[in-house]
Amino acid sequence: MGEIKRVIIIGAGQAGGETAQRLRQAGFDGDITLIGEEPCPPYQRPPLSKAYLAGKISMDRLLLRPASVYAEERIAFLQGVKAVWIDRAGKKVRVEGGRELPYDALVLATGARPRKLPLVGADLDGVHLFRTAADVDTIRPRFVSGAKLIVIGAGYIGLEVAAVARQTGLDVTVIETAVRPLARVTSPEVAGFFLDEHTRQGVRFLLGGQPAVIKGKAHVTGVGLADGGELPADLVIAGIGVTPETTLAQHSGLTVDNGVVTDATCRTSDPSIFAIGDCATRPMAHFDQRLCRLESVHSAVEGAKIVAATIMGQTHAVEAPWFWSDQYDLKLQIAGLFQGYDHVVFRGVMADRSFAAFYYKGEKLIAVDAVNRPGEYLGAKMLIQTGRTLAQDVITDEARTMKELVASAR
């Protein structure tokens, strides 16, 4: 790729912000330009549906680093600016207004955009998507006790929003087209546990429900269902997933398949261009190098580490995937990828609201869902990281600590 003196990063979310910082930490002394569409420095997104929505933390605490750091570390930060074109032959990025910026290495950290409700009335006042701090700033004043909230989608974002809403005193109904919540991300057993917990907290669920229209004139008043029913609403929040933002990559001819496709070093089909975070699909080191696109803090940070190391001519030992979700007083910590498991083994009892579900493919441990069990999460993560496993009858033996079990693993 030749000597790299100029790096441009498109996307100032966690992945892009981390890349700029880690390049400097690794000793990169060339030019770094960070381009972001939002009018603020890079910030963490996970707290948006948790502490930030609940009003427990301010925007300052969301920031990855204070705004002043970018100037101090000679990172040219273009805020509120959109990149519109990549000239691969000339190695230039064009931004709105026509300005062109040259690069030796380009990092696409363009993230993902929330899916819009494909319904009449989805543009009414009171109907919200949930992706940015600005989205939450608009929603939060409407989070008042007694208000009727309908959440469409029972993934992690939807359930986290529902939990904060219930704790704030809202009347909450969750509509999910699947037959259970968290259908794409966990087992029926763990999904059932969270369904029971939310129901116990007063959340109503319409599973297998199909919203057909958003009712209202100027402001939302309800959600009409495909079966003819109608649910009243003061507020509707859609959490029906995201689509990777690959427009620039596609227009410039890069390989795209559910994200910008990269190799293990996050290089795209153009060796001068990298892609990381929610917009990228890369081989998973601990899962037979199968291509995955992961929407997580881990994926954003790991991609930044890999790119910084590669640009500096170094290597990076890739960490096993991890995720988390906070709902009420439940902390769910996940390590590995459960897809393709053939059986699950439990340590602890769900009724105690403290347990871990270990997912096996044959004899191999591939993932864990740990609820209020940090030791089991850390132990399983270490096992997956090092390619070791534990016999299923051993893992259920609570007379032995998880630390002891991990030490004995082969």
Short mmCIF file of C-alpha atoms in Angstrom, two decimals:
data_model
loop_
_atom_site.label_atom_id
_atom_site.label_comp_id
_atom_site.label_asym_id
_atom_site.label_seq_id
_atom_site.Cartn_x
_atom_site.Cartn_y
_atom_site.Cartn_z
CA MET A 1 0.00 0.00 0.00
CA GLY A 2 3.06 2.28 0.21
CA GLU A 3 3.95 4.78 2.91
CA ILE A 4 0.93 6.07 4.77
CA LYS A 5 1.07 9.75 5.70
CA ARG A 6 -2.62 10.70 5.43
CA VAL A 7 -5.51 8.78 6.96
CA ILE A 8 -9.14 9.78 6.47
CA ILE A 9 -11.85 8.24 8.65
CA ILE A 10 -15.44 8.58 7.43
CA GLY A 11 -17.81 8.24 10.37
CA ALA A 12 -17.33 9.75 13.81
CA GLY A 13 -19.10 7.18 15.92
CA GLN A 14 -17.33 4.91 18.37
CA ALA A 15 -15.51 2.98 15.63
CA GLY A 16 -14.21 6.10 13.89
CA GLY A 17 -13.33 7.94 17.08
CA GLU A 18 -11.48 4.95 18.47
CA THR A 19 -9.50 4.53 15.24
CA ALA A 20 -8.22 8.11 15.33
CA GLN A 21 -7.18 7.79 18.98
CA ARG A 22 -5.55 4.39 18.60
CA LEU A 23 -3.52 5.52 15.60
CA ARG A 24 -2.04 8.31 17.71
CA GLN A 25 -1.49 5.96 20.65
CA ALA A 26 0.35 3.56 18.33
CA GLY A 27 2.70 6.34 17.25
CA PHE A 28 1.21 7.36 13.89
CA ASP A 29 2.56 10.86 13.20
CA GLY A 30 0.86 11.63 9.89
CA ASP A 31 -2.34 13.52 9.13
CA ILE A 32 -5.62 12.17 10.50
CA THR A 33 -8.95 13.59 9.33
CA LEU A 34 -12.16 12.46 11.03
CA ILE A 35 -15.41 13.22 9.18
CA GLY A 36 -18.71 13.02 11.06
CA GLU A 37 -22.28 13.91 10.11
CA GLU A 38 -23.44 14.56 13.67
CA PRO A 39 -22.67 18.00 15.18
CA CYS A 40 -20.79 16.54 18.16
CA PRO A 41 -17.66 14.52 18.98
CA PRO A 42 -17.75 10.68 18.98
CA TYR A 43 -19.88 9.25 21.77
CA GLN A 44 -21.04 5.91 23.16
CA ARG A 45 -24.38 4.68 21.83
CA PRO A 46 -25.27 1.85 24.28
CA PRO A 47 -26.20 4.21 27.16
CA LEU A 48 -28.73 5.97 24.90
CA SER A 49 -31.38 3.32 25.62
CA LYS A 50 -30.32 2.98 29.25
CA ALA A 51 -28.84 5.67 31.52
CA TYR A 52 -29.06 8.56 29.02
CA LEU A 53 -32.74 7.93 28.29
CA ALA A 54 -33.36 7.67 32.04
CA GLY A 55 -31.71 11.06 32.55
CA LYS A 56 -29.00 9.61 34.79
CA ILE A 57 -26.06 10.83 32.72
CA SER A 58 -25.39 13.91 30.62
CA MET A 59 -24.05 14.20 27.09
CA ASP A 60 -20.58 15.01 28.46
CA ARG A 61 -20.42 11.54 30.00
CA LEU A 62 -21.37 9.92 26.70
CA LEU A 63 -18.36 11.38 24.89
CA LEU A 64 -15.50 8.98 24.22
CA ARG A 65 -13.08 11.82 24.95
CA PRO A 66 -13.44 15.53 25.67
CA ALA A 67 -13.84 17.60 22.50
CA SER A 68 -10.51 19.38 23.16
CA VAL A 69 -8.54 16.13 22.79
CA TYR A 70 -8.93 16.05 19.00
CA ALA A 71 -7.14 19.36 18.51
CA GLU A 72 -4.52 18.44 21.12
CA GLU A 73 -3.74 15.22 19.24
CA ARG A 74 -3.73 16.92 15.82
CA ILE A 75 -6.83 15.14 14.59
CA ALA A 76 -8.63 17.32 12.04
CA PHE A 77 -12.26 16.81 13.02
CA LEU A 78 -14.93 17.86 10.51
CA GLN A 79 -18.24 17.92 12.43
CA GLY A 80 -21.62 18.06 10.75
CA VAL A 81 -19.99 17.21 7.41
CA LYS A 82 -21.08 14.50 4.98
CA ALA A 83 -18.73 12.58 2.69
CA VAL A 84 -20.43 12.13 -0.69
CA TRP A 85 -17.91 10.44 -2.97
CA ILE A 86 -14.75 8.33 -2.95
CA ASP A 87 -12.35 8.68 -5.87
CA ARG A 88 -10.46 5.41 -5.52
CA ALA A 89 -8.17 6.03 -8.50
CA GLY A 90 -7.15 9.48 -7.28
CA LYS A 91 -7.36 8.52 -3.59
CA LYS A 92 -9.58 11.42 -2.64
CA VAL A 93 -12.75 11.87 -0.59
CA ARG A 94 -15.23 14.53 -1.65
CA VAL A 95 -17.42 16.15 0.99
CA GLU A 96 -20.58 18.22 0.60
CA GLY A 97 -19.72 21.56 -0.94
CA GLY A 98 -17.20 20.00 -3.33
CA ARG A 99 -14.04 20.02 -1.20
CA GLU A 100 -11.74 17.06 -1.93
CA LEU A 101 -9.40 15.54 0.65
CA PRO A 102 -6.49 13.25 -0.33
CA TYR A 103 -5.72 10.01 1.54
CA ASP A 104 -3.20 7.21 1.61
CA ALA A 105 -5.47 5.04 3.76
CA LEU A 106 -9.23 5.44 4.14
CA VAL A 107 -11.34 3.96 6.94
CA LEU A 108 -15.09 3.53 6.46
CA ALA A 109 -16.79 3.66 9.86
CA THR A 110 -20.17 4.76 8.52
CA GLY A 111 -22.24 2.69 10.95
CA ALA A 112 -25.84 1.78 10.30
CA ARG A 113 -29.15 3.59 9.92
CA PRO A 114 -32.33 2.59 11.75
CA ARG A 115 -35.05 0.95 9.72
CA LYS A 116 -38.08 3.18 9.33
CA LEU A 117 -41.56 1.84 9.96
CA PRO A 118 -43.03 1.02 6.53
CA LEU A 119 -46.45 2.25 7.64
CA VAL A 120 -48.81 5.08 6.82
CA GLY A 121 -48.52 7.61 9.64
CA ALA A 122 -44.92 6.78 10.50
CA ASP A 123 -44.01 10.45 9.98
CA LEU A 124 -46.50 11.75 12.57
CA ASP A 125 -45.26 13.77 15.53
CA GLY A 126 -44.68 11.40 18.45
CA VAL A 127 -43.33 8.54 16.29
CA HIS A 128 -39.60 8.11 16.83
CA LEU A 129 -36.62 6.13 15.63
CA PHE A 130 -33.91 5.38 18.17
CA ARG A 131 -30.32 5.75 17.03
CA THR A 132 -28.72 9.06 18.01
CA ALA A 133 -28.42 11.29 21.07
CA ALA A 134 -30.60 13.80 19.22
CA ASP A 135 -33.32 11.12 18.93
CA VAL A 136 -33.24 10.59 22.69
CA ASP A 137 -33.20 14.33 23.39
CA THR A 138 -36.48 14.56 21.47
CA ILE A 139 -38.04 11.53 23.19
CA ARG A 140 -37.02 12.18 26.79
CA PRO A 141 -39.33 15.16 27.52
CA ARG A 142 -42.24 12.92 26.48
CA PHE A 143 -41.24 10.20 28.94
CA VAL A 144 -43.74 11.22 31.62
CA SER A 145 -45.57 9.02 34.09
CA GLY A 146 -48.90 7.81 32.75
CA ALA A 147 -48.09 8.38 29.07
CA LYS A 148 -49.00 5.50 26.75
CA LEU A 149 -45.93 4.18 24.96
CA ILE A 150 -45.94 1.58 22.21
CA VAL A 151 -42.57 0.02 21.38
CA ILE A 152 -42.47 -1.74 18.02
CA GLY A 153 -39.76 -4.40 18.08
CA ALA A 154 -38.61 -6.58 20.99
CA GLY A 155 -34.88 -6.70 20.42
CA TYR A 156 -32.40 -5.39 22.98
CA ILE A 157 -33.09 -1.73 22.18
CA GLY A 158 -36.86 -2.20 22.41
CA LEU A 159 -36.68 -4.04 25.74
CA GLU A 160 -34.18 -1.59 27.23
CA VAL A 161 -36.45 1.32 26.27
CA ALA A 162 -39.44 -0.55 27.72
CA ALA A 163 -37.57 -1.08 31.00
CA VAL A 164 -36.66 2.60 31.37
CA ALA A 165 -40.22 3.58 30.45
CA ARG A 166 -41.75 1.33 33.10
CA GLN A 167 -39.35 2.62 35.72
CA THR A 168 -40.43 6.15 34.75
CA GLY A 169 -44.09 5.21 35.14
CA LEU A 170 -45.20 4.99 31.52
CA ASP A 171 -47.88 2.56 30.35
CA VAL A 172 -45.93 0.28 27.98
CA THR A 173 -46.98 -2.13 25.25
CA VAL A 174 -44.42 -3.95 23.08
CA ILE A 175 -45.45 -5.21 19.65
CA GLU A 176 -43.26 -7.94 18.17
CA THR A 177 -43.97 -9.82 14.94
CA ALA A 178 -42.04 -12.90 16.15
CA VAL A 179 -43.52 -15.33 18.66
CA ARG A 180 -41.04 -14.30 21.36
CA PRO A 181 -38.83 -11.33 22.24
CA LEU A 182 -35.10 -11.40 21.41
CA ALA A 183 -35.88 -14.05 18.79
CA ARG A 184 -32.74 -13.39 16.71
CA VAL A 185 -30.26 -13.05 19.53
CA THR A 186 -30.87 -15.67 22.19
CA SER A 187 -32.44 -19.04 23.00
CA PRO A 188 -36.16 -19.57 23.66
CA GLU A 189 -35.36 -20.24 27.34
CA VAL A 190 -33.52 -16.95 27.92
CA ALA A 191 -36.07 -15.05 25.82
CA GLY A 192 -38.81 -16.54 28.02
CA PHE A 193 -37.04 -15.36 31.14
CA PHE A 194 -36.94 -11.76 29.89
CA LEU A 195 -40.55 -11.96 28.73
CA ASP A 196 -41.59 -13.05 32.23
CA GLU A 197 -39.51 -10.31 33.86
CA HIS A 198 -40.97 -7.54 31.72
CA THR A 199 -44.49 -8.88 32.22
CA ARG A 200 -43.91 -8.90 35.97
CA GLN A 201 -42.83 -5.26 35.72
CA GLY A 202 -46.12 -4.39 33.99
CA VAL A 203 -45.12 -4.40 30.32
CA ARG A 204 -47.77 -5.81 27.98
CA PHE A 205 -46.66 -7.82 24.96
CA LEU A 206 -48.39 -8.41 21.66
CA LEU A 207 -46.34 -11.28 20.23
CA GLY A 208 -46.98 -12.31 16.65
CA GLY A 209 -48.59 -8.88 16.31
CA GLN A 210 -48.56 -6.97 13.04
CA PRO A 211 -48.82 -3.17 13.11
CA ALA A 212 -50.61 -1.95 9.99
CA VAL A 213 -51.00 1.83 10.37
CA ILE A 214 -50.06 4.63 12.74
CA LYS A 215 -53.19 6.57 13.68
CA GLY A 216 -53.45 10.31 14.26
CA LYS A 217 -53.70 13.68 12.52
CA ALA A 218 -50.91 16.00 13.61
CA HIS A 219 -49.79 13.80 16.52
CA VAL A 220 -49.88 10.03 16.97
CA THR A 221 -52.95 8.72 18.80
CA GLY A 222 -52.62 4.97 18.30
CA VAL A 223 -51.41 1.97 16.33
CA GLY A 224 -53.82 0.05 14.13
CA LEU A 225 -53.17 -3.68 13.84
CA ALA A 226 -53.51 -6.01 10.87
CA ASP A 227 -56.28 -7.95 12.67
CA GLY A 228 -58.38 -4.78 12.96
CA GLY A 229 -57.53 -3.99 16.56
CA GLU A 230 -56.17 -0.65 17.74
CA LEU A 231 -53.91 0.34 20.62
CA PRO A 232 -53.97 3.92 21.96
CA ALA A 233 -50.61 5.72 22.08
CA ASP A 234 -49.12 9.05 23.10
CA LEU A 235 -45.71 7.95 21.89
CA VAL A 236 -44.40 5.25 19.49
CA ILE A 237 -40.77 4.14 19.37
CA ALA A 238 -39.60 1.88 16.55
CA GLY A 239 -36.80 -0.55 17.29
CA ILE A 240 -37.00 -2.83 14.25
CA GLY A 241 -33.31 -3.10 13.51
CA VAL A 242 -30.77 -1.27 11.40
CA THR A 243 -29.35 -1.38 7.89
CA PRO A 244 -25.58 -1.07 7.37
CA GLU A 245 -24.66 2.27 5.79
CA THR A 246 -22.85 1.09 2.67
CA THR A 247 -23.90 3.73 0.12
CA LEU A 248 -20.40 5.20 -0.36
CA ALA A 249 -18.85 1.75 -0.57
CA GLN A 250 -21.35 0.56 -3.17
CA HIS A 251 -20.99 3.68 -5.30
CA SER A 252 -17.22 3.27 -5.31
CA GLY A 253 -17.40 -0.38 -6.36
CA LEU A 254 -16.29 -2.09 -3.15
CA THR A 255 -17.56 -5.59 -2.39
CA VAL A 256 -20.71 -5.37 -0.27
CA ASP A 257 -22.75 -8.24 1.20
CA ASN A 258 -24.77 -7.31 4.30
CA GLY A 259 -22.03 -4.80 5.00
CA VAL A 260 -18.73 -3.84 3.41
CA VAL A 261 -16.84 -7.13 3.10
CA THR A 262 -13.32 -7.17 4.56
CA ASP A 263 -10.55 -9.61 5.32
CA ALA A 264 -9.28 -10.36 8.83
CA THR A 265 -7.27 -7.09 8.84
CA CYS A 266 -10.46 -5.10 8.01
CA ARG A 267 -9.21 -4.39 4.48
CA THR A 268 -11.90 -4.14 1.82
CA SER A 269 -11.59 -5.26 -1.81
CA ASP A 270 -9.47 -2.09 -2.23
CA PRO A 271 -6.29 -2.56 -0.15
CA SER A 272 -6.13 1.17 0.65
CA ILE A 273 -9.63 1.18 2.17
CA PHE A 274 -10.66 -0.38 5.48
CA ALA A 275 -14.15 -0.86 6.93
CA ILE A 276 -15.08 -1.36 10.58
CA GLY A 277 -17.99 -1.35 13.00
CA ASP A 278 -21.68 -1.71 12.15
CA CYS A 279 -21.10 -1.16 8.42
CA ALA A 280 -18.56 -3.96 8.00
CA THR A 281 -18.61 -7.73 7.59
CA ARG A 282 -15.39 -9.52 8.56
CA PRO A 283 -14.18 -13.08 9.30
CA MET A 284 -14.61 -14.16 12.94
CA ALA A 285 -11.32 -15.53 14.25
CA HIS A 286 -12.92 -17.76 16.92
CA PHE A 287 -15.73 -19.06 14.70
CA ASP A 288 -14.06 -20.75 11.74
CA GLN A 289 -13.46 -17.41 9.99
CA ARG A 290 -17.12 -17.15 8.99
CA LEU A 291 -18.16 -13.72 7.81
CA CYS A 292 -20.24 -11.77 10.33
CA ARG A 293 -21.48 -8.24 10.75
CA LEU A 294 -21.71 -7.46 14.45
CA GLU A 295 -23.56 -4.45 15.85
CA SER A 296 -21.68 -3.95 19.10
CA VAL A 297 -19.18 -1.85 21.02
CA HIS A 298 -16.79 -4.80 20.83
CA SER A 299 -16.91 -4.84 17.04
CA ALA A 300 -16.33 -1.08 16.84
CA VAL A 301 -13.37 -1.11 19.24
CA GLU A 302 -11.88 -4.32 17.85
CA GLY A 303 -12.03 -2.95 14.30
CA ALA A 304 -10.29 0.24 15.42
CA LYS A 305 -7.52 -1.78 17.10
CA ILE A 306 -7.06 -3.98 14.03
CA VAL A 307 -6.88 -1.05 11.59
CA ALA A 308 -4.48 0.96 13.76
CA ALA A 309 -2.20 -2.05 14.12
CA THR A 310 -2.31 -2.85 10.39
CA ILE A 311 -1.52 0.72 9.33
CA MET A 312 1.42 0.71 11.77
CA GLY A 313 2.69 -2.61 10.40
CA GLN A 314 1.77 -4.47 13.57
CA THR A 315 -0.61 -7.31 14.43
CA HIS A 316 -3.46 -7.46 16.91
CA ALA A 317 -4.67 -10.53 18.83
CA VAL A 318 -8.43 -10.50 18.21
CA GLU A 319 -10.73 -10.77 21.20
CA ALA A 320 -13.82 -13.02 21.29
CA PRO A 321 -17.08 -11.11 20.63
CA TRP A 322 -18.95 -9.71 23.62
CA PHE A 323 -22.17 -7.76 24.20
CA TRP A 324 -24.34 -6.61 27.08
CA SER A 325 -27.81 -5.36 27.97
CA ASP A 326 -29.18 -3.68 31.12
CA GLN A 327 -32.88 -4.14 31.90
CA TYR A 328 -34.19 -3.18 35.35
CA ASP A 329 -31.68 -4.64 37.82
CA LEU A 330 -30.67 -7.36 35.38
CA LYS A 331 -27.30 -7.23 33.69
CA LEU A 332 -27.10 -9.59 30.74
CA GLN A 333 -23.52 -10.21 29.57
CA ILE A 334 -22.89 -12.23 26.42
CA ALA A 335 -19.71 -13.73 25.03
CA GLY A 336 -19.33 -15.61 21.77
CA LEU A 337 -21.89 -16.23 19.03
CA PHE A 338 -24.77 -18.58 19.83
CA GLN A 339 -25.94 -19.12 16.23
CA GLY A 340 -25.67 -22.77 15.25
CA TYR A 341 -25.79 -24.15 18.81
CA ASP A 342 -27.46 -27.53 19.27
CA HIS A 343 -28.00 -27.54 23.03
CA VAL A 344 -27.84 -25.23 26.03
CA VAL A 345 -26.76 -25.99 29.62
CA PHE A 346 -27.72 -23.85 32.60
CA ARG A 347 -25.69 -22.96 35.67
CA GLY A 348 -27.83 -21.41 38.38
CA VAL A 349 -31.60 -21.04 38.52
CA MET A 350 -33.65 -18.57 36.50
CA ALA A 351 -36.06 -18.04 39.41
CA ASP A 352 -33.17 -16.60 41.41
CA ARG A 353 -32.61 -14.00 38.65
CA SER A 354 -28.95 -15.04 38.56
CA PHE A 355 -27.92 -17.74 36.07
CA ALA A 356 -25.85 -18.46 32.98
CA ALA A 357 -26.84 -20.27 29.78
CA PHE A 358 -23.90 -22.02 28.07
CA TYR A 359 -24.35 -22.78 24.37
CA TYR A 360 -22.69 -25.83 22.86
CA LYS A 361 -22.17 -27.02 19.32
CA GLY A 362 -21.38 -30.67 19.83
CA GLU A 363 -18.83 -30.68 22.64
CA LYS A 364 -17.58 -27.17 21.90
CA LEU A 365 -18.64 -24.18 24.00
CA ILE A 366 -19.50 -21.35 21.59
CA ALA A 367 -21.36 -18.74 23.67
CA VAL A 368 -22.78 -17.74 27.04
CA ASP A 369 -25.67 -15.58 28.20
CA ALA A 370 -24.97 -14.61 31.82
CA VAL A 371 -27.62 -12.79 33.86
CA ASN A 372 -26.18 -11.18 37.02
CA ARG A 373 -23.32 -13.70 36.78
CA PRO A 374 -20.12 -11.77 35.88
CA GLY A 375 -17.87 -14.67 36.87
CA GLU A 376 -19.55 -17.06 34.44
CA TYR A 377 -19.42 -14.44 31.69
CA LEU A 378 -15.70 -13.78 32.17
CA GLY A 379 -14.90 -17.48 32.47
CA ALA A 380 -16.78 -18.47 29.34
CA LYS A 381 -15.29 -15.55 27.42
CA MET A 382 -11.81 -16.77 28.34
CA LEU A 383 -12.64 -20.32 27.25
CA ILE A 384 -13.99 -19.16 23.87
CA GLN A 385 -11.01 -16.85 23.44
CA THR A 386 -8.54 -19.70 23.98
CA GLY A 387 -10.51 -22.39 22.15
CA ARG A 388 -11.05 -24.49 25.26
CA THR A 389 -14.25 -26.07 26.54
CA LEU A 390 -15.81 -27.67 29.60
CA ALA A 391 -17.84 -30.87 29.80
CA GLN A 392 -21.50 -30.05 30.28
CA ASP A 393 -21.88 -32.05 33.49
CA VAL A 394 -18.91 -30.17 34.94
CA ILE A 395 -20.25 -26.70 34.14
CA THR A 396 -23.45 -27.30 36.11
CA ASP A 397 -21.51 -28.18 39.29
CA GLU A 398 -21.95 -25.04 41.41
CA ALA A 399 -19.91 -26.55 44.22
CA ARG A 400 -16.90 -25.51 42.12
CA THR A 401 -16.25 -21.86 41.26
CA MET A 402 -16.17 -20.77 37.65
CA LYS A 403 -12.56 -19.69 38.09
CA GLU A 404 -11.68 -23.21 39.24
CA LEU A 405 -13.52 -24.76 36.31
CA VAL A 406 -11.81 -22.52 33.75
CA ALA A 407 -8.42 -23.43 35.19
CA SER A 408 -9.23 -27.11 34.67
CA ALA A 409 -10.50 -26.71 31.10
CA ARG A 410 -8.84 -28.36 28.13
#
